[in-house]
Short mmCIF file of C-alpha atoms (C1' of nucleotides) in Angstrom, two decimals:
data_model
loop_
_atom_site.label_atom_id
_atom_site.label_comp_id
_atom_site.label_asym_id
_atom_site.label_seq_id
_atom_site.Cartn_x
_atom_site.Cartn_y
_atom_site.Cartn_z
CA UNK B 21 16.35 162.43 75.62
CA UNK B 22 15.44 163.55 71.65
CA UNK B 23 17.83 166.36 70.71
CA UNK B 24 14.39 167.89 69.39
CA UNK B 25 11.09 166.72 71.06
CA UNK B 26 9.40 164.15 69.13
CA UNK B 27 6.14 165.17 67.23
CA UNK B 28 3.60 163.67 69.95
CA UNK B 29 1.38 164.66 67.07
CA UNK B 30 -2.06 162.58 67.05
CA UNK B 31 -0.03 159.77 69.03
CA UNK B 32 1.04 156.47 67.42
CA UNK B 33 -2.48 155.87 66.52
CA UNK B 34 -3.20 156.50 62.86
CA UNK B 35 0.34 155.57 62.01
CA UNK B 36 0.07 152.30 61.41
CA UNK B 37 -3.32 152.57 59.42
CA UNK B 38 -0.66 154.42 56.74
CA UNK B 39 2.27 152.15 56.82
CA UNK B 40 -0.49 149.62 55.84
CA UNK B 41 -1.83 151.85 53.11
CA UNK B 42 2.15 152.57 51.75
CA UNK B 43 3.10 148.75 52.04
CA UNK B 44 0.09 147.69 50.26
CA UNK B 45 0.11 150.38 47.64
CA UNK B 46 3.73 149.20 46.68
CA UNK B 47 3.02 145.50 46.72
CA UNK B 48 -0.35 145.93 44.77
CA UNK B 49 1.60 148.08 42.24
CA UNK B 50 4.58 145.40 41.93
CA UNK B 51 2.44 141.74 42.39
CA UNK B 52 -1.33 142.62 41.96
CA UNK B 53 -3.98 142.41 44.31
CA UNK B 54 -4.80 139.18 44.39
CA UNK B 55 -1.25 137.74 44.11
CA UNK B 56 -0.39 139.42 47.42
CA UNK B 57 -1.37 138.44 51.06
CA UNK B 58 -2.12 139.99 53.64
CA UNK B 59 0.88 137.86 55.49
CA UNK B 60 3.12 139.61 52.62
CA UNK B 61 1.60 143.47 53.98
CA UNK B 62 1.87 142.47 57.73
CA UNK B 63 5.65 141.27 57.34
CA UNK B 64 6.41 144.88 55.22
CA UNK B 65 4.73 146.66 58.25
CA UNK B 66 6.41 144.93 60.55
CA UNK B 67 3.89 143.37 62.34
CA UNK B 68 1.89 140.43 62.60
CA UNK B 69 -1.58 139.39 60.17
CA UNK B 70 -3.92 139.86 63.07
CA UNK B 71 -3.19 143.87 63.73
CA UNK B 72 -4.16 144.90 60.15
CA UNK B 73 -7.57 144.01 61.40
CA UNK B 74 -7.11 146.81 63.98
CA UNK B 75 -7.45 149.10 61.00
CA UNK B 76 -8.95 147.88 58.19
CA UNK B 77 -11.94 145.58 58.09
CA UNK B 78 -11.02 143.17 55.43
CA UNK B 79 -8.31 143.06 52.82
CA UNK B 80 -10.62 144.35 49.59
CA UNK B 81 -11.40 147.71 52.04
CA UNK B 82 -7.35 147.96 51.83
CA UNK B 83 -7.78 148.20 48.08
CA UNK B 84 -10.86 150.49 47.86
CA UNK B 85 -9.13 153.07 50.34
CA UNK B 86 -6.27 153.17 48.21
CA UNK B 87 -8.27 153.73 44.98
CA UNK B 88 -10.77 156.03 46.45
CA UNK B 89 -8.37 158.13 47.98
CA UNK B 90 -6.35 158.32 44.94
CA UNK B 91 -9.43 159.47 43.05
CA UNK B 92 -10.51 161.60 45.56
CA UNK B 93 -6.99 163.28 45.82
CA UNK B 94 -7.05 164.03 41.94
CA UNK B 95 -10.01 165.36 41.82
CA UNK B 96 -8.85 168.01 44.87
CA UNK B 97 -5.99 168.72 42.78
CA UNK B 98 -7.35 169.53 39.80
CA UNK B 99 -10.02 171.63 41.20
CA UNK B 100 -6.98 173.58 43.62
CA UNK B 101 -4.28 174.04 40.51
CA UNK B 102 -4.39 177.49 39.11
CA UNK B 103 -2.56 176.78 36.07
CA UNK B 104 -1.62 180.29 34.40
CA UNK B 105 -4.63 181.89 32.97
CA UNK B 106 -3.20 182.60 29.70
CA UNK B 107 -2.77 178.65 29.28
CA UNK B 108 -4.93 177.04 26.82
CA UNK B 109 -7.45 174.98 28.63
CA UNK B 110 -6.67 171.78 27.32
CA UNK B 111 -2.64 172.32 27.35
CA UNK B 112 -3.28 172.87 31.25
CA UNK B 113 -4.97 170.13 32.03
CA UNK B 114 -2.36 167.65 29.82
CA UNK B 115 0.71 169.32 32.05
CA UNK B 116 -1.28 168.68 35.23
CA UNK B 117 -2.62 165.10 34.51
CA UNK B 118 1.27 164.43 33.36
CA UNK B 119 2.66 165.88 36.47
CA UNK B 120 0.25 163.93 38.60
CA UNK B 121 0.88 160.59 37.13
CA UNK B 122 4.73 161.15 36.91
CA UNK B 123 4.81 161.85 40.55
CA UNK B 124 2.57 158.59 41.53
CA UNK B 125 3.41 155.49 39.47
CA UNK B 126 2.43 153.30 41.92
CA UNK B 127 -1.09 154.89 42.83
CA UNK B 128 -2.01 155.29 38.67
CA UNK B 129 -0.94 151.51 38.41
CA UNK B 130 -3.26 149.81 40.98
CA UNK B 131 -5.67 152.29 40.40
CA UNK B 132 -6.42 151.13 36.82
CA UNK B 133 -4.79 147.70 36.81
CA UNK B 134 -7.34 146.25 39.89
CA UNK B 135 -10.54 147.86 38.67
CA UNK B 136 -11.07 143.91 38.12
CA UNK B 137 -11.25 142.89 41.42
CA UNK B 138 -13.22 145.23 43.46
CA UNK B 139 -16.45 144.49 44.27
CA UNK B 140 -19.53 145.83 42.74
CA UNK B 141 -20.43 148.59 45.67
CA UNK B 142 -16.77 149.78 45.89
CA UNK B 143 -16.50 149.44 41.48
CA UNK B 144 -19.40 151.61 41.17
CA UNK B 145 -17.91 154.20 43.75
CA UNK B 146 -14.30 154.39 41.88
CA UNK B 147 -15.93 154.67 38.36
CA UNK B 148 -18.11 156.88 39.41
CA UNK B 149 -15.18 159.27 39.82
CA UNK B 150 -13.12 158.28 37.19
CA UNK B 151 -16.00 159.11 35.09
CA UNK B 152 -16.21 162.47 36.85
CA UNK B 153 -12.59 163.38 35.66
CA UNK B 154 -12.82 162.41 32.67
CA UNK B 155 -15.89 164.51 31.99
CA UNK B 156 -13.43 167.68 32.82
CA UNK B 157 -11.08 166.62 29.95
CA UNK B 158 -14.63 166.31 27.90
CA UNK B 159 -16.01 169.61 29.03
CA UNK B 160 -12.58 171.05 28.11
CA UNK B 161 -12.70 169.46 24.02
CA UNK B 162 -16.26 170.45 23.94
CA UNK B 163 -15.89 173.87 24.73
CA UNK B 164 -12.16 173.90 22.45
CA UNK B 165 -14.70 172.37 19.02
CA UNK B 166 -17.17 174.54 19.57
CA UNK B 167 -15.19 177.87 19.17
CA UNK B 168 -12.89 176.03 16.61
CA UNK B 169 -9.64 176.22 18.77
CA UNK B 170 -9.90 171.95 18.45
CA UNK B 171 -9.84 169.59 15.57
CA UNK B 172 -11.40 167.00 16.58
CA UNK B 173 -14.12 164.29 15.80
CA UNK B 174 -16.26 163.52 18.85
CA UNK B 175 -15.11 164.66 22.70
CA UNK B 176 -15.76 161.14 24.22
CA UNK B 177 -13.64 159.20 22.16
CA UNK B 178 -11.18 161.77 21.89
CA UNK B 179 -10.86 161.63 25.43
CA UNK B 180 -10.01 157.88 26.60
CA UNK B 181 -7.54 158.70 23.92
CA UNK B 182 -5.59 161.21 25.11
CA UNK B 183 -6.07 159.93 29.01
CA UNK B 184 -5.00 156.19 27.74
CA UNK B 185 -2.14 157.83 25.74
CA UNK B 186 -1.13 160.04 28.80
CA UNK B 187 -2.19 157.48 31.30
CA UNK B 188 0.42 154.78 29.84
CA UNK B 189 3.28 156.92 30.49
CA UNK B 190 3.30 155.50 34.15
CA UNK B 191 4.15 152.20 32.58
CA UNK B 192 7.09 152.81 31.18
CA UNK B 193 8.51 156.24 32.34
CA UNK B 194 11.37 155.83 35.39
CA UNK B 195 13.16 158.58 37.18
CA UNK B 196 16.71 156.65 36.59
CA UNK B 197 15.74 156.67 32.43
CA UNK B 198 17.87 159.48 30.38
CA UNK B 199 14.60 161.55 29.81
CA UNK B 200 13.89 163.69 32.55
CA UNK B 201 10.29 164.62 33.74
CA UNK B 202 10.22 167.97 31.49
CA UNK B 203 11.33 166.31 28.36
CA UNK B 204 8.56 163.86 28.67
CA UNK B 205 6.04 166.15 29.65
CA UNK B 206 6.88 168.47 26.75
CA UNK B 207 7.11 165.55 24.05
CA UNK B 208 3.52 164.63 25.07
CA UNK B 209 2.27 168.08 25.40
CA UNK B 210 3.16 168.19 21.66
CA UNK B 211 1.60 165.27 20.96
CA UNK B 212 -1.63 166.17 22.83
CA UNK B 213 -1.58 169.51 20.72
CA UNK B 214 -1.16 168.27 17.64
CA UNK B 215 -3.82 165.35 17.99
CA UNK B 216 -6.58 168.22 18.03
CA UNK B 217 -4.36 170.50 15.41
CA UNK B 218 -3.50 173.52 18.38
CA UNK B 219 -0.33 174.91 17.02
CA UNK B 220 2.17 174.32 19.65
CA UNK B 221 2.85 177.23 19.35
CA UNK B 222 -0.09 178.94 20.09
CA UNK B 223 -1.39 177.44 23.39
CA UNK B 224 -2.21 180.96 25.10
CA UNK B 225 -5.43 181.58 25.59
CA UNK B 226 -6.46 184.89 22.87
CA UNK B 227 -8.45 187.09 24.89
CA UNK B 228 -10.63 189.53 23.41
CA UNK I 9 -24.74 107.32 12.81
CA UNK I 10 -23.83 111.42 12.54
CA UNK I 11 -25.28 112.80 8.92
CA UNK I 12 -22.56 113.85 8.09
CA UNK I 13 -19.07 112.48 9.10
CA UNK I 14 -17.66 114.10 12.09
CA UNK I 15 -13.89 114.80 11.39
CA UNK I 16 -11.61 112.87 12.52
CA UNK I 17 -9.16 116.10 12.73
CA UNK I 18 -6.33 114.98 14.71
CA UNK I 19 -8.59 113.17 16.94
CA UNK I 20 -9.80 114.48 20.33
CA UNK I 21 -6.42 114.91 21.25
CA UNK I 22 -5.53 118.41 20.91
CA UNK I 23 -9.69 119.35 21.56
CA UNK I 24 -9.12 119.61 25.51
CA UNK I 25 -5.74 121.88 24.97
CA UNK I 26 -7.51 124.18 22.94
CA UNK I 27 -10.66 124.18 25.10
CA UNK I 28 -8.52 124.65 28.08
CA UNK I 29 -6.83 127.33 26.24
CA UNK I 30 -9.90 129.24 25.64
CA UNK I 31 -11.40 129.28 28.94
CA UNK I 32 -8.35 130.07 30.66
CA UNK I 33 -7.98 133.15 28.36
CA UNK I 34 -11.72 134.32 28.99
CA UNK I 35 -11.37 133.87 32.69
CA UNK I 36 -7.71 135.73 32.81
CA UNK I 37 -9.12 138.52 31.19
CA UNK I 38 -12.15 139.05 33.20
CA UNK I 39 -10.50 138.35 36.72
CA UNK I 40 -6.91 138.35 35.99
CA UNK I 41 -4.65 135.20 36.55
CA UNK I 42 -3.69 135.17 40.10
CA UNK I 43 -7.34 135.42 41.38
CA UNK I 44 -8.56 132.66 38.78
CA UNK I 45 -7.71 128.79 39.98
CA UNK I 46 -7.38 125.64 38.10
CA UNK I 47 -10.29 124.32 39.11
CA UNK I 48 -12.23 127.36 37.59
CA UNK I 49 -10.61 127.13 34.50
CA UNK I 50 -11.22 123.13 34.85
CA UNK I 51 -14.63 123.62 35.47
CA UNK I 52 -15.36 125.82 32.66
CA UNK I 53 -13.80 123.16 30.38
CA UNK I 54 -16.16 120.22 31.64
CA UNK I 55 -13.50 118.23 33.07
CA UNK I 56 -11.68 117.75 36.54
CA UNK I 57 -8.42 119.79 37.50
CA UNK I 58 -6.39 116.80 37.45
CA UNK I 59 -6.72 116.71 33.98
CA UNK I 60 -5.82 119.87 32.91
CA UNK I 61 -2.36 118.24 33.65
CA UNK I 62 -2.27 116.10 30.05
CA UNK I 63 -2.08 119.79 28.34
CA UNK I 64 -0.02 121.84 30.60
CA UNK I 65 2.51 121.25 33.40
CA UNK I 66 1.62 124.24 35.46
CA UNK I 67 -0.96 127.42 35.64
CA UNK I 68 2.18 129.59 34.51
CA UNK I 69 2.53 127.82 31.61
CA UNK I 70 -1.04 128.22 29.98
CA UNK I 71 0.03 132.09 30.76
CA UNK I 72 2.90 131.98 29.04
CA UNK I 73 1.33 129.79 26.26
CA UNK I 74 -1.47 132.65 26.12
CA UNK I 75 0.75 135.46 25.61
CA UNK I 76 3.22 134.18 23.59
CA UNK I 77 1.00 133.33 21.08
CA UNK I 78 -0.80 136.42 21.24
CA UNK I 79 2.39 138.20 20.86
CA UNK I 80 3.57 135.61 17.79
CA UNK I 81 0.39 135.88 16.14
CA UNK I 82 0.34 139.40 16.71
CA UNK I 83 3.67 139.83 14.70
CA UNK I 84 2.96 136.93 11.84
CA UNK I 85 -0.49 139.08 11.36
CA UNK I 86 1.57 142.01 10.38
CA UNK I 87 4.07 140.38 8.23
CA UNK I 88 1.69 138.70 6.52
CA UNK I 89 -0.52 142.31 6.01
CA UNK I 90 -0.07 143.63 2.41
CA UNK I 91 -1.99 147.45 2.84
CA UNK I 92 -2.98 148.78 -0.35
CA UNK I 93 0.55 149.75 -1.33
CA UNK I 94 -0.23 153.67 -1.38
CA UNK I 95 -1.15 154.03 2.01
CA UNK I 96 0.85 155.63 4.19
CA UNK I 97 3.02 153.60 6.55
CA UNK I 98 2.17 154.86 9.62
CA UNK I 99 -2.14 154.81 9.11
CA UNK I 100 -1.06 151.13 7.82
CA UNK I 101 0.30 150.12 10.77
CA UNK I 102 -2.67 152.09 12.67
CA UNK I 103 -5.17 150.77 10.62
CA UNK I 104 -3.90 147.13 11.19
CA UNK I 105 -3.17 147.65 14.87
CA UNK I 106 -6.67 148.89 16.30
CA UNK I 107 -8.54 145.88 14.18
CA UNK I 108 -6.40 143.30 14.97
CA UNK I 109 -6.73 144.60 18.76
CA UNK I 110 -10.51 145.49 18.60
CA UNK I 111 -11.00 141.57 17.46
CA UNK I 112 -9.39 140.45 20.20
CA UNK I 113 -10.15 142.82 23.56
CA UNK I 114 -9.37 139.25 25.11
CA UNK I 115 -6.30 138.46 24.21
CA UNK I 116 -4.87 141.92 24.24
CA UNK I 117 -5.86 142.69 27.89
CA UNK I 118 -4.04 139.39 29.46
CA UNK I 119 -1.33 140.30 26.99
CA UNK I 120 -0.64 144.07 28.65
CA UNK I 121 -2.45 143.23 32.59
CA UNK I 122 -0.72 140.29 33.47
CA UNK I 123 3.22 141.05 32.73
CA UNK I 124 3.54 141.13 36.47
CA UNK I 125 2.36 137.61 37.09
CA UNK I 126 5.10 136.25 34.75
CA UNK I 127 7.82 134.02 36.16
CA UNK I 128 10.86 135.96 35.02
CA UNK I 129 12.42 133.90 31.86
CA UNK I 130 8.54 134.03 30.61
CA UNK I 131 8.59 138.06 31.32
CA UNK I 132 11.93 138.24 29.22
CA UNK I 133 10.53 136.00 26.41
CA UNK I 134 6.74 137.87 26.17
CA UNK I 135 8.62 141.41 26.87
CA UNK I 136 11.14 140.64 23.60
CA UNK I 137 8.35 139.71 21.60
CA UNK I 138 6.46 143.21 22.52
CA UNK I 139 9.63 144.83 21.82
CA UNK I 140 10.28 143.84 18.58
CA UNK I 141 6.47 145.01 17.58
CA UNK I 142 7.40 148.09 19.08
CA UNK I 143 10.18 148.24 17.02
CA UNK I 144 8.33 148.21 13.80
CA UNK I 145 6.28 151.33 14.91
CA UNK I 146 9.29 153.14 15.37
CA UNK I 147 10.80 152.40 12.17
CA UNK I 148 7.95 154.00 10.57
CA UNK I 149 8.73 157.00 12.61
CA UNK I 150 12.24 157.80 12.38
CA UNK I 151 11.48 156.88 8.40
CA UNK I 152 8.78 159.12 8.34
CA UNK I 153 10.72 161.77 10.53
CA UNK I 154 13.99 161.57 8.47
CA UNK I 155 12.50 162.48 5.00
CA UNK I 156 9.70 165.12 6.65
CA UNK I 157 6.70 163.24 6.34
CA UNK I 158 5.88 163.30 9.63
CA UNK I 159 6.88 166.09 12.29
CA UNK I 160 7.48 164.88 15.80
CA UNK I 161 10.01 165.02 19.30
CA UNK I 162 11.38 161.20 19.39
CA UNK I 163 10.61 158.13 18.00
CA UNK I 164 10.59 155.95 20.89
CA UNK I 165 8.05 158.20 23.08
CA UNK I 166 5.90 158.81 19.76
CA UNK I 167 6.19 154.59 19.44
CA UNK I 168 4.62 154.57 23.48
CA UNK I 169 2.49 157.60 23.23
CA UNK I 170 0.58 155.72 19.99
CA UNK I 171 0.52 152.09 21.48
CA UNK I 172 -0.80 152.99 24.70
CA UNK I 173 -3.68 155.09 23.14
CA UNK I 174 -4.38 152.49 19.94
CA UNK I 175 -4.16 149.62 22.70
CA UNK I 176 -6.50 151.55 25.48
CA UNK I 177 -9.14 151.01 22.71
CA UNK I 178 -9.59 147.21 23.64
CA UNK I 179 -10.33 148.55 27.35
CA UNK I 180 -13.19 150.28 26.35
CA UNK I 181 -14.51 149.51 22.92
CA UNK I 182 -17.47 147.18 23.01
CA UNK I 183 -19.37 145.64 20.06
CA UNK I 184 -23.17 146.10 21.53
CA UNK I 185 -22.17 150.52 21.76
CA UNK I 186 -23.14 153.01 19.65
CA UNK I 187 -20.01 153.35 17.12
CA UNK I 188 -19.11 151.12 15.00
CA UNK I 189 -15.55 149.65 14.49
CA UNK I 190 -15.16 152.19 11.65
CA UNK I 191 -15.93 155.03 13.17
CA UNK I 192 -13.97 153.71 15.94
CA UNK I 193 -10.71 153.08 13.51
CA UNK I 194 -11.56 156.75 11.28
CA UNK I 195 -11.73 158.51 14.45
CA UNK I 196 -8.30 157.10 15.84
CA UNK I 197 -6.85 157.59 12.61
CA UNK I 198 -6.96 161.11 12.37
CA UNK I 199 -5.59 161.58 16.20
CA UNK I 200 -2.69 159.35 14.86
CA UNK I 201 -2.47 161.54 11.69
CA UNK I 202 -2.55 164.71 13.25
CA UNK I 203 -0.34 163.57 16.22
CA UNK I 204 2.53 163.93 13.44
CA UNK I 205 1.48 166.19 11.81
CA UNK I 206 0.59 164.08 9.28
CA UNK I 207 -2.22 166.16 7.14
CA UNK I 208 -5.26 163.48 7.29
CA UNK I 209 -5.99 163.79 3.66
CA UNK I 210 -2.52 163.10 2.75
CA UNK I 211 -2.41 159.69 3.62
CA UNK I 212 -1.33 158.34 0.63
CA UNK I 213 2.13 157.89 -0.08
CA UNK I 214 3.76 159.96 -2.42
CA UNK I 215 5.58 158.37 -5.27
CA UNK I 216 9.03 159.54 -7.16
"C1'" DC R 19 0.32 156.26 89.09
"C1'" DT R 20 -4.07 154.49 87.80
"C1'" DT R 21 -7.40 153.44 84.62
"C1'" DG R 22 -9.65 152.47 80.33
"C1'" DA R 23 -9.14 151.82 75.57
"C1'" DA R 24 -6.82 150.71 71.50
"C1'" DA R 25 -3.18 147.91 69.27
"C1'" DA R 26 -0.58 143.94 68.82
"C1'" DT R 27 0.26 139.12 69.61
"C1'" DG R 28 0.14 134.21 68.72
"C1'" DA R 29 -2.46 130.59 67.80
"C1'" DA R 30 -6.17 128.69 65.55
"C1'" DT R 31 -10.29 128.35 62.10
"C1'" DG R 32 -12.12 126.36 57.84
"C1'" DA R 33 -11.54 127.09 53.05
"C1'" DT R 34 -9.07 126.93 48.94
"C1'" DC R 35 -4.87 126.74 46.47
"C1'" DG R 36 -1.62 124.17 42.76
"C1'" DT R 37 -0.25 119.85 42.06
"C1'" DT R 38 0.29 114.59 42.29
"C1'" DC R 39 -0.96 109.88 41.45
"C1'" DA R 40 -2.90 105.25 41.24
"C1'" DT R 41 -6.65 103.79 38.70
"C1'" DT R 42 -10.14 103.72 35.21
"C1'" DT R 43 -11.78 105.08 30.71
"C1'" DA R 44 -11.28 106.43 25.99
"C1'" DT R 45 -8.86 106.62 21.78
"C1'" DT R 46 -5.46 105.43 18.38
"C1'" DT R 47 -2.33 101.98 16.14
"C1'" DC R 48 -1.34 97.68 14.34
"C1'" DG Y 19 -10.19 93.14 17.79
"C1'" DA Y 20 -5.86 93.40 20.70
"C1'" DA Y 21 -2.26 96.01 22.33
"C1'" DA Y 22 -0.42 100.35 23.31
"C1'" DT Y 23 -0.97 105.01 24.49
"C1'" DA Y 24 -3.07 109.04 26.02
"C1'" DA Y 25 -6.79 111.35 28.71
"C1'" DA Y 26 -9.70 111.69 32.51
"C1'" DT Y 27 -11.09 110.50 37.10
"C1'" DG Y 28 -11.38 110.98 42.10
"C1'" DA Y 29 -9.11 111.35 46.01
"C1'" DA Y 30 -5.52 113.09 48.34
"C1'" DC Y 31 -1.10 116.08 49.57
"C1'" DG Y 32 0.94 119.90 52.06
"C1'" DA Y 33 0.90 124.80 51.71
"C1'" DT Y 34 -1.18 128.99 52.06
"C1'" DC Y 35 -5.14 131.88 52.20
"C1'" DA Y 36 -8.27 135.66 54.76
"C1'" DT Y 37 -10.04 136.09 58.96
"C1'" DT Y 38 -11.11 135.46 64.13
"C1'" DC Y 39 -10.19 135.77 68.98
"C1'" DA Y 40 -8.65 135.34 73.78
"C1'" DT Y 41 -4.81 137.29 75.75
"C1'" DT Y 42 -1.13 140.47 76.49
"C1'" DT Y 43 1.14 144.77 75.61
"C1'" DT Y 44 1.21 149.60 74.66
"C1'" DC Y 45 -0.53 154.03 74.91
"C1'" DA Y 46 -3.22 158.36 76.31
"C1'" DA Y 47 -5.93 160.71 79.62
"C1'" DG Y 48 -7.32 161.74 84.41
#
DNA sequence: CTTGAAAATGAATGATCGTTCATTTATTTC
DNA sequence: GAAATAAATGAACGATCATTCATTTTCAAG
């Protein structure tokens, strides 16, 4: 007799599929890929090898879930976030890419430590996407140099930089650290602005 | 009867250690450790996995051997570097970090991918190693920062901002593209320079 | 409550893993 | 060239790997 009626909500059925997806996410992020078993995921689920084959076809289609969906989630968010619309373009997309990547160490980590071992059909797939975001953070320098808001030498380049240079903070950045989220988002947000010579200061949009 | 005298260089003896080093490095970096086995490396060498044995006690060990090397190398390049006395401190250690990591995309990926796959007194000797290189970086900064040379939030963040986006070059810098190493280095340069507000022409160091 | 389907079990498959070792082969030392 | 030493072989060890499957258990729908 639950105090409050349990959720009946879609039944037990899918809930296992994303215990699977959570255990292997955090033992992918911690041990690697390859360096984890699929023994290792059962035991974390709480169940034995056998019934991970109930819901995913083969331990590499584990991995390409977790990296597509990742992808695919970023790319949703990205296109969803209204950041104000006074923001400079570039300053926007910095704070969300910061935010995103603060909030999910674990996804950013497997996402571009295990490129390596996915196969070729499910490499191509991921790329493809990471290539797709990246091309927003191009689109946004190209359009900054052309109207001479951005210093900067060529969009491409400029762009793995600032994404590597963001990107890393999911290496070393911990909630339990003495710099909170904000602090590190603004230090970088100054870095970012300065790397293409926008005056911190000045990163609202001039209309008119 | 060779035409000319083949050198008698320490004998064979240390050949197989080196060769074993070598492919062990390529195939680390292209796989990653845990999903590469001895007798792959063994194989690539020409020789059977037993005898990989003579030149290392275990697969961890040729890891460790790998990156602490790299790491030791890594800091005896940079002693050893005498820039042109005028240049600033900061492109200096720039300039010297992307070539030295642009020559070897090999050695630089096992050295950052495989931390995880470190048995933990390894981990603790690599990870001192890569913070005392760290450590020279932000020298230069809080130097740089204390007599208003360069403008920025905190020395340590600026050190992890700059490594991670000097290093990410190695992940996608190849020789057969379209730019060449100097463009490569120029272009990095300035988003270094202008990251502190360091005024790209003004990269020599003043005197008196 | 009955029925059909999905999920989980528990045991087994063959393959591959890192490592060992007695033996043979190659190299260095005297 | 003989003796000593190191390197390489080839076969084997037990452990663990991803995956399969007949069977049993659990669950949702009628």
């Amino acid at each position: 007799m639950p105090s409050k009626a349990q959720r009946p909500v879609q039944g037990k059925r899918r809930q296992t599929a994303s215990k699977v997806r959570a255990a292997a996410l955090t033992l992918f992020a911690r041990y690697g890929y390859a360096a984890v078993s699929m023994r290792q995921i059962a035991s974390e689920v709480g169940v034995q090898p056998g019934a991970l084959y109930n819901h995913f076809p083969t331990k590499q289609d584990i991995l390409k879930d977790l990296m597509l969906s990742h992808m695919g989630e970023l790319l949703t968010a990205w296109t969803s976030a209204k950041p104000h619309p006074q923001t400079d373009p570039l300053v926007a997309f910095a704070r969300f890419h910061i935010r995103y990547h603060m909030e999910r160490a674990d996804e950013v980590f497997v996402s571009y430590m295990e490129l390596r071992n996915l196969e070729a059909d499910n490499f191509a797939a991921v790329d493809a996407e990471r290539r797709r975001y990246e091309a927003i953070l191009t689109g946004i320098l190209e359009d900054g140099a052309a109207n001479g808001r951005y210093a900067l030498d060529d969009p491409k380049v400029t762009t793995r930089a600032l994404i590597a240079m963001l990107t890393g903070i999911a290496t070393w950045y911990r909630a339990s650290g003495t710099l909170s989220r904000q602090t590190v988002e603004d230090y970088y947000i100054n870095l970012v602005c300065r790397a293409v010579s926008l005056e911190p200061g000045k990163t609202q949009r001039e209309n008119g």
